[in-house]
PDB file of C-alpha atoms in Angstrom:
ATOM      1  CA  MET A   1      51.181  86.065  90.638  1.00  0.00           C
ATOM      2  CA  THR A   2      51.195  86.872  94.335  1.00  0.00           C
ATOM      3  CA  SER A   3      51.785  90.542  95.116  1.00  0.00           C
ATOM      4  CA  ARG A   4      55.012  91.066  96.974  1.00  0.00           C
ATOM      5  CA  VAL A   5      57.448  93.742  98.075  1.00  0.00           C
ATOM      6  CA  TYR A   6      60.921  93.775  96.565  1.00  0.00           C
ATOM      7  CA  ARG A   7      62.503  96.907  97.974  1.00  0.00           C
ATOM      8  CA  LEU A   8      61.548  99.019 100.950  1.00  0.00           C
ATOM      9  CA  HIS A   9      63.141 101.723 103.048  1.00  0.00           C
ATOM     10  CA  SER A  10      61.504 103.548 105.936  1.00  0.00           C
ATOM     11  CA  THR A  11      62.392 106.406 108.282  1.00  0.00           C
ATOM     12  CA  LEU A  12      58.946 106.719 109.890  1.00  0.00           C
ATOM     13  CA  GLU A  13      58.589 108.068 113.430  1.00  0.00           C
ATOM     14  CA  LEU A  14      55.299 108.150 115.343  1.00  0.00           C
ATOM     15  CA  LYS A  15      54.401 108.739 118.947  1.00  0.00           C
ATOM     16  CA  LEU A  16      53.742 105.378 120.560  1.00  0.00           C
ATOM     17  CA  ASP A  17      50.276 106.558 121.603  1.00  0.00           C
ATOM     18  CA  ASP A  18      49.551 107.511 117.986  1.00  0.00           C
ATOM     19  CA  VAL A  19      50.406 103.985 116.803  1.00  0.00           C
ATOM     20  CA  HIS A  20      47.839 102.506 119.200  1.00  0.00           C
ATOM     21  CA  GLU A  21      45.323 105.170 118.152  1.00  0.00           C
ATOM     22  CA  PHE A  22      45.879 104.296 114.487  1.00  0.00           C
ATOM     23  CA  PHE A  23      45.091 100.609 114.962  1.00  0.00           C
ATOM     24  CA  ASP A  24      42.111 101.304 117.230  1.00  0.00           C
ATOM     25  CA  GLY A  25      40.115 102.773 114.354  1.00  0.00           C
ATOM     26  CA  TYR A  26      41.825 101.143 111.371  1.00  0.00           C
ATOM     27  CA  GLU A  27      40.073  98.875 108.861  1.00  0.00           C
ATOM     28  CA  LEU A  28      42.494  96.059 108.053  1.00  0.00           C
ATOM     29  CA  PRO A  29      42.920  94.479 104.586  1.00  0.00           C
ATOM     30  CA  VAL A  30      40.566  91.548 103.995  1.00  0.00           C
ATOM     31  CA  GLU A  31      43.439  89.055 104.240  1.00  0.00           C
ATOM     32  CA  ILE A  32      44.155  90.111 107.838  1.00  0.00           C
ATOM     33  CA  GLU A  33      41.651  89.405 110.578  1.00  0.00           C
ATOM     34  CA  ASP A  34      43.496  91.220 113.333  1.00  0.00           C
ATOM     35  CA  VAL A  35      46.900  92.503 114.420  1.00  0.00           C
ATOM     36  CA  GLU A  36      48.715  91.760 117.648  1.00  0.00           C
ATOM     37  CA  VAL A  37      50.667  94.730 119.008  1.00  0.00           C
ATOM     38  CA  THR A  38      53.294  93.628 121.527  1.00  0.00           C
ATOM     39  CA  ARG A  39      56.225  95.323 123.190  1.00  0.00           C
ATOM     40  CA  ARG A  40      59.472  93.617 124.080  1.00  0.00           C
ATOM     41  CA  ASN A  41      61.695  95.995 126.009  1.00  0.00           C
ATOM     42  CA  ASN A  42      62.461  98.751 123.491  1.00  0.00           C
ATOM     43  CA  THR A  43      60.990  96.961 120.473  1.00  0.00           C
ATOM     44  CA  LEU A  44      57.422  97.201 119.149  1.00  0.00           C
ATOM     45  CA  ILE A  45      56.097  94.322 117.017  1.00  0.00           C
ATOM     46  CA  VAL A  46      52.840  94.440 115.050  1.00  0.00           C
ATOM     47  CA  SER A  47      51.992  90.897 113.865  1.00  0.00           C
ATOM     48  CA  ALA A  48      49.315  89.955 111.325  1.00  0.00           C
ATOM     49  CA  VAL A  49      46.639  87.386 112.164  1.00  0.00           C
ATOM     50  CA  ALA A  50      45.378  85.614 109.024  1.00  0.00           C
ATOM     51  CA  ALA A  51      41.692  85.918 108.171  1.00  0.00           C
ATOM     52  CA  GLU A  52      41.602  82.444 106.588  1.00  0.00           C
ATOM     53  CA  ASP A  53      42.553  79.013 107.897  1.00  0.00           C
ATOM     54  CA  ASN A  54      44.743  78.166 104.897  1.00  0.00           C
ATOM     55  CA  ILE A  55      47.817  79.441 106.757  1.00  0.00           C
ATOM     56  CA  SER A  56      49.168  77.099 109.382  1.00  0.00           C
ATOM     57  CA  LYS A  57      49.324  78.433 112.900  1.00  0.00           C
ATOM     58  CA  TYR A  58      53.004  77.480 112.854  1.00  0.00           C
ATOM     59  CA  THR A  59      53.718  79.688 109.815  1.00  0.00           C
ATOM     60  CA  PRO A  60      55.220  83.053 110.816  1.00  0.00           C
ATOM     61  CA  THR A  61      53.005  85.800 109.409  1.00  0.00           C
ATOM     62  CA  ALA A  62      54.224  89.223 108.351  1.00  0.00           C
ATOM     63  CA  GLN A  63      55.044  91.698 111.076  1.00  0.00           C
ATOM     64  CA  LEU A  64      56.078  95.324 111.356  1.00  0.00           C
ATOM     65  CA  LYS A  65      58.959  96.052 113.685  1.00  0.00           C
ATOM     66  CA  ALA A  66      59.923  99.352 115.302  1.00  0.00           C
ATOM     67  CA  SER A  67      62.427 100.488 117.900  1.00  0.00           C
ATOM     68  CA  ILE A  68      61.110 102.588 120.780  1.00  0.00           C
ATOM     69  CA  THR A  69      62.996 105.730 121.776  1.00  0.00           C
ATOM     70  CA  GLU A  70      62.328 108.697 124.040  1.00  0.00           C
ATOM     71  CA  ASN A  71      62.265 112.242 122.700  1.00  0.00           C
ATOM     72  CA  ARG A  72      61.973 115.369 124.822  1.00  0.00           C
ATOM     73  CA  LEU A  73      59.190 117.743 123.790  1.00  0.00           C
ATOM     74  CA  TYR A  74      58.981 121.407 124.804  1.00  0.00           C
ATOM     75  CA  GLU A  75      55.829 123.428 125.359  1.00  0.00           C
ATOM     76  CA  THR A  76      55.597 126.383 122.963  1.00  0.00           C
ATOM     77  CA  GLU A  77      52.890 128.783 121.815  1.00  0.00           C
ATOM     78  CA  ASP A  78      52.234 126.413 118.885  1.00  0.00           C
ATOM     79  CA  GLY A  79      51.983 123.316 121.078  1.00  0.00           C
ATOM     80  CA  TRP A  80      54.490 120.624 122.039  1.00  0.00           C
ATOM     81  CA  GLN A  81      57.567 120.542 119.786  1.00  0.00           C
ATOM     82  CA  GLU A  82      60.979 118.898 119.715  1.00  0.00           C
ATOM     83  CA  THR A  83      62.739 122.268 119.391  1.00  0.00           C
ATOM     84  CA  PRO A  84      62.814 124.387 122.570  1.00  0.00           C
ATOM     85  CA  PRO A  85      61.406 127.917 122.233  1.00  0.00           C
ATOM     86  CA  GLU A  86      63.907 130.733 121.849  1.00  0.00           C
ATOM     87  CA  PRO A  87      64.343 133.017 124.874  1.00  0.00           C
ATOM     88  CA  ASP A  88      62.746 136.444 124.724  1.00  0.00           C
ATOM     89  CA  ALA A  89      65.529 138.608 123.316  1.00  0.00           C
ATOM     90  CA  GLY A  90      63.523 141.811 123.719  1.00  0.00           C
ATOM     91  CA  ALA A  91      63.572 141.824 127.502  1.00  0.00           C
ATOM     92  CA  SER A  92      65.950 144.335 129.088  1.00  0.00           C
ATOM     93  CA  VAL A  93      66.804 145.444 132.593  1.00  0.00           C
ATOM     94  CA  GLY A  94      66.968 149.073 133.762  1.00  0.00           C
ATOM     95  CA  ASP A  95      67.117 152.337 131.807  1.00  0.00           C
ATOM     96  CA  ASP A  96      69.686 152.494 128.990  1.00  0.00           C
ATOM     97  CA  ASP A  97      69.944 156.314 129.337  1.00  0.00           C
ATOM     98  CA  GLY A  98      71.400 156.250 132.826  1.00  0.00           C
ATOM     99  CA  PRO A  99      73.785 154.243 134.955  1.00  0.00           C
ATOM    100  CA  GLN A 100      72.619 150.967 136.431  1.00  0.00           C
ATOM    101  CA  TRP A 101      72.685 151.554 140.223  1.00  0.00           C
ATOM    102  CA  GLY A 102      70.705 148.438 141.128  1.00  0.00           C
ATOM    103  CA  SER A 103      72.394 145.648 143.006  1.00  0.00           C
ATOM    104  CA  PHE A 104      73.940 142.784 141.071  1.00  0.00           C
ATOM    105  CA  SER A 105      71.668 140.225 142.723  1.00  0.00           C
ATOM    106  CA  ASP A 106      68.544 142.150 141.669  1.00  0.00           C
ATOM    107  CA  SER A 107      69.739 142.346 138.040  1.00  0.00           C
ATOM    108  CA  ALA A 108      70.644 138.686 137.932  1.00  0.00           C
ATOM    109  CA  GLN A 109      67.246 137.725 139.276  1.00  0.00           C
ATOM    110  CA  MET A 110      65.442 139.871 136.698  1.00  0.00           C
ATOM    111  CA  GLN A 111      67.518 138.387 133.853  1.00  0.00           C
ATOM    112  CA  GLU A 112      66.705 134.800 134.750  1.00  0.00           C
ATOM    113  CA  GLU A 113      65.019 132.988 131.884  1.00  0.00           C
ATOM    114  CA  PRO A 114      61.558 131.589 132.540  1.00  0.00           C
ATOM    115  CA  GLU A 115      61.389 127.838 133.075  1.00  0.00           C
ATOM    116  CA  ILE A 116      60.381 125.885 129.951  1.00  0.00           C
ATOM    117  CA  ASN A 117      57.929 123.053 130.402  1.00  0.00           C
ATOM    118  CA  SER A 118      59.094 119.799 128.833  1.00  0.00           C
ATOM    119  CA  LYS A 119      58.269 116.106 128.896  1.00  0.00           C
ATOM    120  CA  LEU A 120      59.673 112.812 127.606  1.00  0.00           C
ATOM    121  CA  VAL A 121      57.527 111.067 124.987  1.00  0.00           C
ATOM    122  CA  GLU A 122      58.018 107.555 123.608  1.00  0.00           C
ATOM    123  CA  TYR A 123      58.255 107.204 119.831  1.00  0.00           C
ATOM    124  CA  ALA A 124      57.991 104.122 117.600  1.00  0.00           C
ATOM    125  CA  CYS A 125      60.663 104.311 114.901  1.00  0.00           C
ATOM    126  CA  PHE A 126      60.016 102.134 111.854  1.00  0.00           C
ATOM    127  CA  LYS A 127      63.462 102.609 110.390  1.00  0.00           C
ATOM    128  CA  GLY A 128      65.469 100.436 108.028  1.00  0.00           C
ATOM    129  CA  ASP A 129      65.074  98.248 104.966  1.00  0.00           C
ATOM    130  CA  ARG A 130      62.485  95.563 104.257  1.00  0.00           C
ATOM    131  CA  GLU A 131      64.138  92.840 106.325  1.00  0.00           C
ATOM    132  CA  THR A 132      64.241  95.197 109.326  1.00  0.00           C
ATOM    133  CA  VAL A 133      60.815  96.857 109.137  1.00  0.00           C
ATOM    134  CA  LEU A 134      58.645  94.282 107.284  1.00  0.00           C
ATOM    135  CA  GLN A 135      59.461  90.699 108.194  1.00  0.00           C
ATOM    136  CA  ASN A 136      58.223  87.232 107.126  1.00  0.00           C
ATOM    137  CA  THR A 137      56.606  86.228 103.813  1.00  0.00           C
ATOM    138  CA  ALA A 138      53.061  85.093 104.661  1.00  0.00           C
ATOM    139  CA  LEU A 139      50.659  88.075 104.320  1.00  0.00           C
ATOM    140  CA  GLN A 140      53.612  90.262 103.382  1.00  0.00           C
ATOM    141  CA  TYR A 141      51.812  92.470 100.865  1.00  0.00           C
ATOM    142  CA  PRO A 142      48.664  93.098 102.958  1.00  0.00           C
ATOM    143  CA  MET A 143      50.925  94.075 105.850  1.00  0.00           C
ATOM    144  CA  PHE A 144      52.815  96.373 103.482  1.00  0.00           C
ATOM    145  CA  GLU A 145      49.485  98.073 102.740  1.00  0.00           C
ATOM    146  CA  VAL A 146      49.071  98.568 106.489  1.00  0.00           C
ATOM    147  CA  LEU A 147      52.540 100.136 106.647  1.00  0.00           C
ATOM    148  CA  CYS A 148      51.625 102.514 103.785  1.00  0.00           C
ATOM    149  CA  ASP A 149      48.509 103.657 105.629  1.00  0.00           C
ATOM    150  CA  LEU A 150      50.571 104.073 108.784  1.00  0.00           C
ATOM    151  CA  ALA A 151      53.017 106.235 106.792  1.00  0.00           C
ATOM    152  CA  LYS A 152      50.109 108.453 105.669  1.00  0.00           C
ATOM    153  CA  PHE A 153      49.044 108.760 109.307  1.00  0.00           C
ATOM    154  CA  ALA A 154      52.553 109.739 110.436  1.00  0.00           C
ATOM    155  CA  GLU A 155      53.681 113.354 110.422  1.00  0.00           C
ATOM    156  CA  LYS A 156      57.384 112.614 110.188  1.00  0.00           C
ATOM    157  CA  GLY A 157      59.476 110.290 108.038  1.00  0.00           C
ATOM    158  CA  THR A 158      59.641 108.780 104.553  1.00  0.00           C
ATOM    159  CA  LEU A 159      58.550 105.440 103.116  1.00  0.00           C
ATOM    160  CA  THR A 160      59.804 104.333  99.695  1.00  0.00           C
ATOM    161  CA  ALA A 161      59.184 100.935  98.148  1.00  0.00           C
ATOM    162  CA  ILE A 162      58.962  98.890  94.947  1.00  0.00           C
ATOM    163  CA  ALA A 163      56.271  96.211  94.848  1.00  0.00           C
ATOM    164  CA  ALA A 164      54.846  93.847  92.246  1.00  0.00           C
ATOM    165  CA  VAL A 165      51.047  94.042  91.868  1.00  0.00           C
ATOM    166  CA  ASP A 166      49.219  92.103  89.109  1.00  0.00           C
ATOM    167  CA  ASP A 167      52.471  91.447  87.232  1.00  0.00           C
ATOM    168  CA  GLU A 168      53.385  95.137  87.261  1.00  0.00           C
ATOM    169  CA  LEU A 169      56.033  96.972  89.258  1.00  0.00           C
ATOM    170  CA  VAL A 170      54.664  99.786  91.404  1.00  0.00           C
ATOM    171  CA  ALA A 171      56.700 102.519  93.086  1.00  0.00           C
ATOM    172  CA  VAL A 172      55.578 103.999  96.400  1.00  0.00           C
ATOM    173  CA  ARG A 173      56.823 107.193  98.031  1.00  0.00           C
ATOM    174  CA  ILE A 174      55.221 108.776 101.096  1.00  0.00           C
ATOM    175  CA  VAL A 175      56.883 111.791 102.737  1.00  0.00           C
ATOM    176  CA  ASP A 176      55.706 113.299 106.049  1.00  0.00           C
ATOM    177  CA  GLY A 177      52.245 111.796 105.684  1.00  0.00           C
ATOM    178  CA  GLU A 178      51.722 112.765 102.027  1.00  0.00           C
ATOM    179  CA  GLU A 179      51.873 110.574  98.914  1.00  0.00           C
ATOM    180  CA  ARG A 180      54.417 111.784  96.374  1.00  0.00           C
ATOM    181  CA  SER A 181      54.880 110.837  92.732  1.00  0.00           C
ATOM    182  CA  ALA A 182      57.275 107.951  92.159  1.00  0.00           C
ATOM    183  CA  SER A 183      58.344 105.771  89.248  1.00  0.00           C
ATOM    184  CA  VAL A 184      60.377 102.636  88.666  1.00  0.00           C
ATOM    185  CA  GLU A 185      63.563 103.137  86.648  1.00  0.00           C
ATOM    186  CA  VAL A 186      65.169 100.114  85.021  1.00  0.00           C
ATOM    187  CA  VAL A 187      68.953 100.351  84.770  1.00  0.00           C
ATOM    188  CA  ASP A 188      71.699  97.995  83.692  1.00  0.00           C
ATOM    189  CA  ASP A 189      73.159  95.675  86.245  1.00  0.00           C
ATOM    190  CA  PRO A 190      76.534  97.222  87.159  1.00  0.00           C
ATOM    191  CA  ARG A 191      78.027  93.746  87.223  1.00  0.00           C
ATOM    192  CA  GLU A 192      77.075  93.294  83.561  1.00  0.00           C
ATOM    193  CA  ARG A 193      78.652  96.631  82.642  1.00  0.00           C
ATOM    194  CA  GLU A 194      81.814  95.666  84.449  1.00  0.00           C
ATOM    195  CA  SER A 195      81.989  92.372  82.571  1.00  0.00           C
ATOM    196  CA  GLU A 196      81.482  94.177  79.218  1.00  0.00           C
ATOM    197  CA  ASN A 197      84.233  96.692  79.961  1.00  0.00           C
ATOM    198  CA  THR A 198      86.700  94.111  81.225  1.00  0.00           C
ATOM    199  CA  VAL A 199      89.720  93.595  78.983  1.00  0.00           C
ATOM    200  CA  ASN A 200      90.084  90.075  77.617  1.00  0.00           C
ATOM    201  CA  TRP A 201      93.757  89.488  78.237  1.00  0.00           C
ATOM    202  CA  ARG A 202      93.666  86.044  76.593  1.00  0.00           C
ATOM    203  CA  ASP A 203      92.456  87.337  73.180  1.00  0.00           C
ATOM    204  CA  ASN A 204      93.684  90.884  72.645  1.00  0.00           C
ATOM    205  CA  LYS A 205      95.138  92.070  69.311  1.00  0.00           C
ATOM    206  CA  PHE A 206      97.213  94.706  71.096  1.00  0.00           C
ATOM    207  CA  ILE A 207      99.116  92.085  73.050  1.00  0.00           C
ATOM    208  CA  SER A 208     101.676  89.996  71.194  1.00  0.00           C
ATOM    209  CA  GLY A 209     102.806  86.670  72.423  1.00  0.00           C
TER     210      GLY A 209
END
């Protein structure tokens, strides 16, 4: 049985520079010889290149797809963050014990908040279900393994999936770069339950003809 992915949902976000850094030093699965990272406007596509010649060059191989957005980062004492630092609430002007005789212009100038350094940074957002994030069938599972490693490299976002490996269902859950416990739960098909609970109007003892 060929390993494959049945369900997948991703909310991963990485800096675009971090995505390139990840693939620069990444050891690909044996089924993949290389990946081609291309950008088309605001879309990033990571395509698998097969390691063997048994896949026709005309067969679309699996690819990861992300949308590119810009986020503003602010410089803080802890580094660059998406949340701007809070203004210093402890600063005060003048002496509280006496009247404020200074001019209004002087007070206004002293109360001005310091300028906050900020910059726009491009992010690759691997967001959506399997058909949106992981596309095409050939080399699908090896490329899914790449996506899992990318999720462990990311600091923000969640990846959940159900895959079949060696005839067994495997659940995957990675949150903010860390693997979390996950399990597969088998439930009844709601359509079957609906059919069981549906009243048979043609053969019902409570209905007289």
